Amino acid sequence: MPEQQLFRAVLLQGLTDSLGKFDIPSRLNAKYEIEAKEWLESKDFNLICSYANWQPSEIIKMYSDISKHKHYLTATDIRYLLNERLTRRY
């Protein structure tokens, strides 16, 4: 379903942003990181998870696991790992 893929992409981008990993350096990245972290605790995050057919608690657990290793991962690495874990799980 194309809509599900869109919402999954939104989740992956939000999670990557909340880890402070960006492909393009910008002065605004710190702001985007803060906003993404706030989004993870919002009703909108839960709604997007339901549209993507993923459980918010599972997403947060994966996010937590990956965040422990974010110091040596790139944005591309993080998106790949999240996508792989989510694809296998659902």
PDB file of C-alpha atoms in Angstrom:
ATOM      1  CA  MET A   1       0.000   0.000   0.000  1.00  0.00           C
ATOM      2  CA  PRO A   2       1.656   3.306  -1.081  1.00  0.00           C
ATOM      3  CA  GLU A   3       0.217   5.259   1.862  1.00  0.00           C
ATOM      4  CA  GLN A   4       1.841   2.885   4.338  1.00  0.00           C
ATOM      5  CA  GLN A   5       5.197   3.347   2.635  1.00  0.00           C
ATOM      6  CA  LEU A   6       4.815   7.112   2.915  1.00  0.00           C
ATOM      7  CA  PHE A   7       4.100   6.965   6.652  1.00  0.00           C
ATOM      8  CA  ARG A   8       6.976   4.536   7.176  1.00  0.00           C
ATOM      9  CA  ALA A   9       9.286   6.978   5.412  1.00  0.00           C
ATOM     10  CA  VAL A  10       8.020   9.762   7.695  1.00  0.00           C
ATOM     11  CA  LEU A  11       8.830   7.610  10.733  1.00  0.00           C
ATOM     12  CA  LEU A  12      12.295   6.752   9.482  1.00  0.00           C
ATOM     13  CA  GLN A  13      13.078  10.403   8.815  1.00  0.00           C
ATOM     14  CA  GLY A  14      11.757  11.498  12.204  1.00  0.00           C
ATOM     15  CA  LEU A  15      13.770   8.864  14.025  1.00  0.00           C
ATOM     16  CA  THR A  16      16.923   9.739  12.108  1.00  0.00           C
ATOM     17  CA  ASP A  17      16.431  13.443  12.821  1.00  0.00           C
ATOM     18  CA  SER A  18      15.830  12.775  16.517  1.00  0.00           C
ATOM     19  CA  LEU A  19      19.189  11.016  16.678  1.00  0.00           C
ATOM     20  CA  GLY A  20      20.849  14.176  15.386  1.00  0.00           C
ATOM     21  CA  LYS A  21      22.051  12.591  12.165  1.00  0.00           C
ATOM     22  CA  PHE A  22      21.649  14.675   9.031  1.00  0.00           C
ATOM     23  CA  ASP A  23      22.932  14.249   5.496  1.00  0.00           C
ATOM     24  CA  ILE A  24      23.480  17.968   4.996  1.00  0.00           C
ATOM     25  CA  PRO A  25      25.106  20.161   7.668  1.00  0.00           C
ATOM     26  CA  SER A  26      22.973  23.131   8.694  1.00  0.00           C
ATOM     27  CA  ARG A  27      22.695  25.584  11.561  1.00  0.00           C
ATOM     28  CA  LEU A  28      19.097  24.446  11.954  1.00  0.00           C
ATOM     29  CA  ASN A  29      19.883  20.767  12.556  1.00  0.00           C
ATOM     30  CA  ALA A  30      19.962  21.189  16.348  1.00  0.00           C
ATOM     31  CA  LYS A  31      16.471  22.709  16.167  1.00  0.00           C
ATOM     32  CA  TYR A  32      15.228  19.873  13.971  1.00  0.00           C
ATOM     33  CA  GLU A  33      16.673  17.315  16.391  1.00  0.00           C
ATOM     34  CA  ILE A  34      14.820  18.867  19.333  1.00  0.00           C
ATOM     35  CA  GLU A  35      11.570  19.040  17.383  1.00  0.00           C
ATOM     36  CA  ALA A  36      11.926  15.396  16.307  1.00  0.00           C
ATOM     37  CA  LYS A  37      12.523  14.279  19.908  1.00  0.00           C
ATOM     38  CA  GLU A  38       9.401  16.147  21.002  1.00  0.00           C
ATOM     39  CA  TRP A  39       7.486  14.541  18.146  1.00  0.00           C
ATOM     40  CA  LEU A  40       8.397  11.060  19.449  1.00  0.00           C
ATOM     41  CA  GLU A  41       6.369  11.816  22.573  1.00  0.00           C
ATOM     42  CA  SER A  42       3.365  13.244  20.750  1.00  0.00           C
ATOM     43  CA  LYS A  43      -0.012  11.926  19.676  1.00  0.00           C
ATOM     44  CA  ASP A  44       1.036  12.590  16.086  1.00  0.00           C
ATOM     45  CA  PHE A  45       3.833  10.023  16.421  1.00  0.00           C
ATOM     46  CA  ASN A  46       1.342   7.410  17.599  1.00  0.00           C
ATOM     47  CA  LEU A  47      -0.999   8.306  14.747  1.00  0.00           C
ATOM     48  CA  ILE A  48       1.751   8.001  12.144  1.00  0.00           C
ATOM     49  CA  CYS A  49       2.749   4.636  13.647  1.00  0.00           C
ATOM     50  CA  SER A  50      -0.822   3.389  13.290  1.00  0.00           C
ATOM     51  CA  TYR A  51      -0.991   4.610   9.676  1.00  0.00           C
ATOM     52  CA  ALA A  52       2.299   2.824   9.006  1.00  0.00           C
ATOM     53  CA  ASN A  53       0.930  -0.304  10.708  1.00  0.00           C
ATOM     54  CA  TRP A  54       3.708  -0.321  13.323  1.00  0.00           C
ATOM     55  CA  GLN A  55       3.444  -0.395  17.102  1.00  0.00           C
ATOM     56  CA  PRO A  56       4.798   2.781  18.764  1.00  0.00           C
ATOM     57  CA  SER A  57       6.357   0.812  21.628  1.00  0.00           C
ATOM     58  CA  GLU A  58       8.306  -1.370  19.196  1.00  0.00           C
ATOM     59  CA  ILE A  59       9.499   1.670  17.265  1.00  0.00           C
ATOM     60  CA  ILE A  60      10.685   3.361  20.462  1.00  0.00           C
ATOM     61  CA  LYS A  61      12.515   0.196  21.545  1.00  0.00           C
ATOM     62  CA  MET A  62      14.356  -0.028  18.234  1.00  0.00           C
ATOM     63  CA  TYR A  63      15.105   3.679  18.422  1.00  0.00           C
ATOM     64  CA  SER A  64      16.565   3.192  21.906  1.00  0.00           C
ATOM     65  CA  ASP A  65      18.730   0.301  20.793  1.00  0.00           C
ATOM     66  CA  ILE A  66      20.129   2.213  17.840  1.00  0.00           C
ATOM     67  CA  SER A  67      20.626   5.433  19.801  1.00  0.00           C
ATOM     68  CA  LYS A  68      23.195   3.649  21.968  1.00  0.00           C
ATOM     69  CA  HIS A  69      25.417   3.364  18.886  1.00  0.00           C
ATOM     70  CA  LYS A  70      24.647   6.641  17.141  1.00  0.00           C
ATOM     71  CA  HIS A  71      28.085   8.109  17.776  1.00  0.00           C
ATOM     72  CA  TYR A  72      29.615   6.003  14.993  1.00  0.00           C
ATOM     73  CA  LEU A  73      26.637   5.645  12.645  1.00  0.00           C
ATOM     74  CA  THR A  74      25.765   7.952   9.753  1.00  0.00           C
ATOM     75  CA  ALA A  75      22.242   9.038   8.848  1.00  0.00           C
ATOM     76  CA  THR A  76      22.295   6.503   6.010  1.00  0.00           C
ATOM     77  CA  ASP A  77      23.415   3.730   8.387  1.00  0.00           C
ATOM     78  CA  ILE A  78      20.630   4.554  10.816  1.00  0.00           C
ATOM     79  CA  ARG A  79      17.928   4.621   8.132  1.00  0.00           C
ATOM     80  CA  TYR A  80      19.205   1.300   6.791  1.00  0.00           C
ATOM     81  CA  LEU A  81      19.230  -0.351  10.222  1.00  0.00           C
ATOM     82  CA  LEU A  82      15.787   0.938  11.154  1.00  0.00           C
ATOM     83  CA  ASN A  83      14.338  -0.057   7.810  1.00  0.00           C
ATOM     84  CA  GLU A  84      15.847  -3.541   8.013  1.00  0.00           C
ATOM     85  CA  ARG A  85      14.613  -4.127  11.552  1.00  0.00           C
ATOM     86  CA  LEU A  86      11.142  -2.832  10.804  1.00  0.00           C
ATOM     87  CA  THR A  87      10.803  -4.734   7.546  1.00  0.00           C
ATOM     88  CA  ARG A  88      11.721  -8.022   9.202  1.00  0.00           C
ATOM     89  CA  ARG A  89       9.401  -7.434  12.126  1.00  0.00           C
ATOM     90  CA  TYR A  90       6.254  -6.454  10.244  1.00  0.00           C
TER      91      TYR A  90
END
